[in-house]
Amino acid sequence: MPENLKLIEESAKQFAQSEILPHVMEWDESQYFPVEAMKKAGHLGFLGVLVPSNYGGSGLGYQEYISVIVEIAKVCGSVGLSVAAHNSLCTGHILQFGNEEQKQKYLPKLATGEFIGAWGLTEANTGSDALRMKCVAVEDGDYFVLNGTKNWITHGISGDVAVVLARTGDLLDSRGITAFIVDRNTPGFSGGKKENKLGMRASETAELIFDNCKIHKSQVLGNVGEGFIQAMKVLDGGRISIAALSLGIAKGAYEAAVNYAKEREQFGKPIAEFQAISFKLADMATKIQAAELLTRKAADLKNRGEFVTTTSAMAKYYASEICVQIATDAVQIFGGYGYTKDFPVEKFYRDSKLCTIGEGTSEIQKLVISRNILRD
């Protein structure tokens, strides 16, 4: 491992151990979104990993970014998810498609944690089927007037700024959607219902509500009508984020299971010495290795500016599915204790499932992969 990657990994690990670990279950139980911890992550450069230093970011690549997400998610999937969404979606969209004025205005605040970012694509009836979105932006002089609701939005209430996708053209037109940067204090913009979730409970998920919200044309990202195409490119990087998140949760569950199997004794010896358990651990370790290699390959392609859509979909699909399998096996290894909140694996188990759903379900990843491999 390169030296700089080791340093980043160690820094993220220390942050997770000192700032997150003591509060994990308290935040989970109360669904508390730890804004203070996010701000500290910003001070350490974890909220602007991919942002160039001239915009206040860390100026690093996707390999370093994966290491940051993995180390945080090994301790808490919720904080890992929030850090991932902030980096790859809101901040990533402005970094990739914003003009110089927009980058200067928003990236330094997002990269340092002064601002928490949100990204609004999904609606109540349009998850994977984004082209049927009902959130509409109508041109009005120098402004667009935005009306509608976005659902399942990370940082929907606490986000200081949101990148929002809204329809500016015809239904089902891939060039009929536009991306806007919307500041929290914009009249007509508010946060709505906060979701009560199975897992990832300390990562805030809520509605964005727009009621005659006037947005100046200077807040349009790129050109009018390019929003959907932009969003698909943003999700290429977002899938690497979720693969890294899955990898972190899987590693956390696996390491807890290994330690427990060495310590727990039954029939006069540690349960790790029983083939049923040792083979289960062997499968878990192998799946983690495979998922990491696929995720690192996607990062390498992304860093080099090469076509990454298929590989990032494969990484996200495989890593998220094995994350659920490994968390399930970890609970099984812990037995009855794994079903209690006194041990960490029940939380890894609950958190893991979101990885197969968020930023494109496993079924959508298979659709993306199959279309691309059959196109050749």
Coordinates of C-alpha atoms in Angstrom, one line a residue, residues 98-375:
G98 CA -20.4 23.8 -11.8
N99 CA -19.0 26.9 -13.4
E100 CA -16.0 28.7 -11.9
E101 CA -18.2 31.1 -9.9
Q102 CA -20.3 28.3 -8.5
K103 CA -17.2 26.2 -7.5
Q104 CA -15.6 29.2 -5.8
K105 CA -18.9 29.9 -3.9
Y106 CA -19.8 26.4 -2.7
L107 CA -16.8 24.0 -2.8
P108 CA -14.7 25.6 0.0
K109 CA -17.6 25.5 2.4
L110 CA -18.6 22.0 1.4
A111 CA -15.1 20.7 1.5
T112 CA -14.4 22.0 5.0
G113 CA -17.7 21.0 6.5
E114 CA -19.0 24.6 7.0
F115 CA -21.8 23.4 4.7
I116 CA -23.5 20.0 4.7
G117 CA -24.6 18.9 1.3
A118 CA -27.8 17.2 0.0
W119 CA -28.7 15.9 -3.5
G120 CA -32.2 15.5 -4.7
L121 CA -33.1 13.1 -7.5
T122 CA -35.5 10.6 -6.0
E123 CA -39.3 11.2 -5.5
A124 CA -42.0 9.2 -3.9
N125 CA -43.1 7.5 -7.1
T126 CA -39.9 7.9 -9.1
G127 CA -36.9 6.0 -7.7
S128 CA -35.2 4.1 -10.5
D129 CA -37.7 5.6 -13.0
A130 CA -36.3 9.2 -12.6
L131 CA -37.5 10.4 -16.0
R132 CA -41.1 10.4 -14.7
M133 CA -40.2 13.0 -11.9
K134 CA -43.0 15.4 -11.0
C135 CA -40.8 18.1 -9.4
V136 CA -41.1 20.9 -11.9
A137 CA -39.1 24.1 -12.5
V138 CA -40.8 26.8 -14.7
E139 CA -38.9 29.7 -16.2
D140 CA -40.0 33.1 -14.9
G141 CA -37.8 36.0 -16.2
D142 CA -34.3 35.7 -14.5
Y143 CA -35.6 32.9 -12.3
F144 CA -37.0 29.4 -12.3
V145 CA -40.0 28.6 -10.0
L146 CA -39.6 25.2 -8.4
N147 CA -42.5 23.1 -7.1
G148 CA -42.6 19.5 -5.9
T149 CA -41.1 17.1 -3.4
K150 CA -38.0 14.9 -3.2
N151 CA -37.9 11.9 -1.0
W152 CA -35.3 9.7 0.7
I153 CA -32.8 12.5 0.6
T154 CA -29.7 12.2 2.8
H155 CA -29.4 15.5 4.9
G156 CA -32.9 16.6 3.7
I157 CA -33.4 18.7 6.8
S158 CA -29.9 19.5 8.0
G159 CA -28.2 20.1 4.6
D160 CA -27.2 23.8 4.1
V161 CA -27.2 23.4 0.3
A162 CA -28.8 21.0 -2.1
V163 CA -28.3 20.1 -5.7
V164 CA -31.8 19.4 -7.0
L165 CA -33.0 17.8 -10.2
A166 CA -36.2 19.1 -11.6
R167 CA -38.2 18.8 -14.8
T168 CA -37.9 21.7 -17.2
G169 CA -39.1 19.9 -20.3
D170 CA -41.4 17.1 -21.3
L171 CA -42.1 14.0 -19.3
L172 CA -39.7 11.1 -20.2
D173 CA -37.4 13.5 -22.1
S174 CA -33.8 12.8 -20.9
R175 CA -33.0 16.4 -22.0
G176 CA -36.0 17.7 -20.1
I177 CA -34.4 17.8 -16.6
T178 CA -32.2 20.5 -15.1
A179 CA -29.9 20.6 -12.1
F180 CA -30.1 23.5 -9.6
I181 CA -28.1 24.6 -6.6
V182 CA -30.5 25.6 -3.9
D183 CA -29.5 27.3 -0.7
R184 CA -31.3 26.2 2.5
N185 CA -32.5 29.8 3.2
T186 CA -34.2 30.2 -0.2
P187 CA -37.9 31.1 0.4
G188 CA -40.2 28.2 -0.4
F189 CA -37.5 25.5 0.3
S190 CA -38.0 23.4 3.4
G191 CA -37.2 20.0 4.9
G192 CA -40.2 17.6 5.4
K193 CA -40.8 14.2 7.0
K194 CA -37.8 12.4 8.4
E195 CA -37.9 8.7 7.7
N196 CA -37.9 6.2 10.6
K197 CA -35.5 3.5 9.2
L198 CA -34.4 -0.1 9.8
G199 CA -30.7 0.8 9.6
M200 CA -28.4 3.8 8.8
R201 CA -30.5 5.5 11.5
A202 CA -27.9 8.2 12.4
S203 CA -27.8 9.3 8.7
E204 CA -30.6 11.7 8.2
T205 CA -33.1 10.8 5.4
A206 CA -35.9 13.2 4.8
E207 CA -38.1 15.0 2.2
L208 CA -37.2 18.2 0.4
I209 CA -40.2 20.4 -0.2
F210 CA -40.4 23.2 -2.8
D211 CA -43.4 25.5 -2.7
N212 CA -43.0 28.3 -5.4
C213 CA -39.3 28.3 -4.6
K214 CA -37.6 31.0 -6.8
I215 CA -34.2 30.1 -8.0
H216 CA -32.0 32.5 -9.9
K217 CA -30.7 31.3 -13.3
S218 CA -27.2 31.7 -12.0
Q219 CA -27.9 28.6 -9.8
V220 CA -28.4 26.3 -12.8
L221 CA -25.6 23.7 -13.0
G222 CA -24.4 23.4 -16.6
N223 CA -27.0 24.1 -19.2
V224 CA -30.8 23.8 -18.9
G225 CA -31.9 20.3 -19.9
E226 CA -28.6 18.6 -19.0
G227 CA -29.5 17.5 -15.5
F228 CA -30.4 13.9 -16.1
I229 CA -27.2 13.3 -18.1
Q230 CA -25.2 14.9 -15.4
A231 CA -26.9 12.8 -12.7
M232 CA -26.1 9.6 -14.4
K233 CA -22.4 10.6 -14.6
V234 CA -22.5 11.6 -10.9
L235 CA -23.9 8.2 -10.0
D236 CA -21.0 6.5 -11.7
G237 CA -18.8 7.9 -8.9
G238 CA -21.6 7.5 -6.3
R239 CA -21.6 3.7 -7.0
I240 CA -17.9 3.6 -6.0
S241 CA -18.9 5.3 -2.8
I242 CA -21.6 2.7 -2.0
A243 CA -19.2 -0.1 -2.9
A244 CA -16.7 1.4 -0.4
L245 CA -19.5 1.8 2.2
S246 CA -20.5 -1.8 1.7
L247 CA -16.8 -2.9 2.0
G248 CA -16.4 -1.0 5.3
I249 CA -19.6 -2.5 6.8
A250 CA -18.5 -6.0 5.6
K251 CA -15.0 -5.6 7.1
G252 CA -16.4 -4.3 10.4
A253 CA -18.8 -7.3 10.7
Y254 CA -16.1 -9.8 9.6
E255 CA -13.5 -8.5 12.1
A256 CA -16.0 -8.6 14.9
A257 CA -16.9 -12.2 14.0
V258 CA -13.2 -13.3 13.8
N259 CA -12.5 -11.8 17.2
Y260 CA -15.6 -13.4 18.8
A261 CA -14.9 -16.8 17.2
K262 CA -11.4 -16.8 18.8
E263 CA -12.8 -15.9 22.2
R264 CA -16.1 -17.7 22.5
E265 CA -15.7 -21.3 23.7
Q266 CA -18.1 -24.2 23.3
F267 CA -17.5 -27.9 24.0
G268 CA -14.1 -27.0 25.5
K269 CA -12.6 -25.0 22.7
P270 CA -12.9 -21.7 20.8
I271 CA -15.7 -21.9 18.2
A272 CA -13.1 -20.8 15.5
E273 CA -11.7 -24.3 15.7
F274 CA -15.0 -25.8 14.4
Q275 CA -15.0 -26.3 10.7
A276 CA -18.5 -24.9 10.4
I277 CA -17.3 -21.6 11.7
S278 CA -13.8 -21.5 10.2
F279 CA -15.2 -22.2 6.7
K280 CA -17.8 -19.5 7.2
L281 CA -14.9 -17.0 8.0
A282 CA -13.0 -18.3 5.0
D283 CA -15.9 -17.4 2.7
M284 CA -16.3 -14.0 4.3
A285 CA -12.6 -13.2 3.9
T286 CA -12.7 -14.3 0.3
K287 CA -15.8 -12.2 -0.6
I288 CA -14.2 -9.1 1.0
Q289 CA -11.0 -9.6 -1.0
A290 CA -13.0 -9.9 -4.2
A291 CA -15.2 -6.9 -3.5
E292 CA -12.2 -4.7 -2.6
L293 CA -10.3 -5.6 -5.8
L294 CA -13.4 -4.8 -7.9
T295 CA -13.9 -1.5 -6.0
R296 CA -10.3 -0.5 -6.3
K297 CA -10.3 -1.3 -10.0
A298 CA -13.3 1.0 -10.5
A299 CA -11.4 3.7 -8.5
D300 CA -8.4 3.2 -10.8
L301 CA -10.5 3.7 -13.9
K302 CA -12.2 6.7 -12.4
N303 CA -8.8 8.3 -11.5
R304 CA -7.5 7.8 -15.0
G305 CA -10.7 9.3 -16.6
E306 CA -11.6 6.0 -18.4
F307 CA -15.1 4.5 -18.9
V308 CA -16.2 3.3 -15.5
T309 CA -19.9 2.8 -15.7
T310 CA -19.8 -1.0 -16.0
T311 CA -17.1 -1.6 -13.4
S312 CA -18.6 0.8 -10.9
A313 CA -22.0 -0.9 -11.3
M314 CA -20.3 -4.3 -10.8
A315 CA -18.4 -3.1 -7.7
K316 CA -21.6 -1.6 -6.2
Y317 CA -23.7 -4.6 -7.0
Y318 CA -21.2 -7.2 -5.8
A319 CA -19.9 -5.3 -2.7
S320 CA -23.4 -4.5 -1.5
E321 CA -24.7 -8.1 -1.9
I322 CA -21.7 -9.6 -0.1
C323 CA -22.0 -7.0 2.6
V324 CA -25.5 -8.3 3.4
Q325 CA -24.2 -11.9 3.3
I326 CA -21.2 -11.2 5.6
A327 CA -23.3 -9.2 8.1
T328 CA -25.8 -12.1 8.2
D329 CA -23.0 -14.7 8.7
A330 CA -21.5 -12.5 11.5
V331 CA -24.8 -12.5 13.4
Q332 CA -25.0 -16.3 13.0
I333 CA -21.4 -16.7 14.4
F334 CA -22.4 -14.6 17.4
G335 CA -25.5 -16.7 17.9
G336 CA -27.9 -15.3 20.4
Y337 CA -25.5 -12.5 21.3
G338 CA -25.5 -11.4 17.7
Y339 CA -29.2 -10.7 18.0
T340 CA -28.7 -8.2 20.8
K341 CA -27.6 -4.6 20.8
D342 CA -24.8 -5.3 23.2
F343 CA -22.6 -6.4 20.3
P344 CA -21.9 -4.6 17.0
V345 CA -23.0 -7.1 14.5
E346 CA -26.8 -6.6 14.8
K347 CA -26.2 -3.0 13.7
F348 CA -24.0 -4.0 10.8
Y349 CA -26.8 -6.4 9.8
R350 CA -29.4 -3.6 9.8
D351 CA -27.1 -1.1 8.1
S352 CA -26.0 -3.5 5.3
K353 CA -29.4 -3.8 3.6
L354 CA -29.5 -0.2 2.5
C355 CA -26.3 -0.8 0.4
T356 CA -28.3 -3.0 -2.0
I357 CA -31.0 -0.3 -2.4
G358 CA -29.4 3.2 -2.3
E359 CA -28.0 4.9 -5.4
G360 CA -29.5 2.2 -7.7
T361 CA -30.8 -1.1 -6.5
S362 CA -29.0 -4.4 -7.3
E363 CA -31.6 -5.0 -10.0
I364 CA -30.7 -1.6 -11.6
Q365 CA -27.0 -2.4 -11.4
K366 CA -27.6 -5.7 -13.3
L367 CA -29.6 -3.8 -15.9
V368 CA -26.6 -1.3 -16.4
I369 CA -24.1 -4.2 -16.5
S370 CA -26.1 -6.3 -18.9
R371 CA -26.8 -3.5 -21.3
N372 CA -23.1 -2.6 -21.4
I373 CA -21.8 -6.1 -21.9
L374 CA -24.3 -6.9 -24.6
R375 CA -23.6 -3.6 -26.4

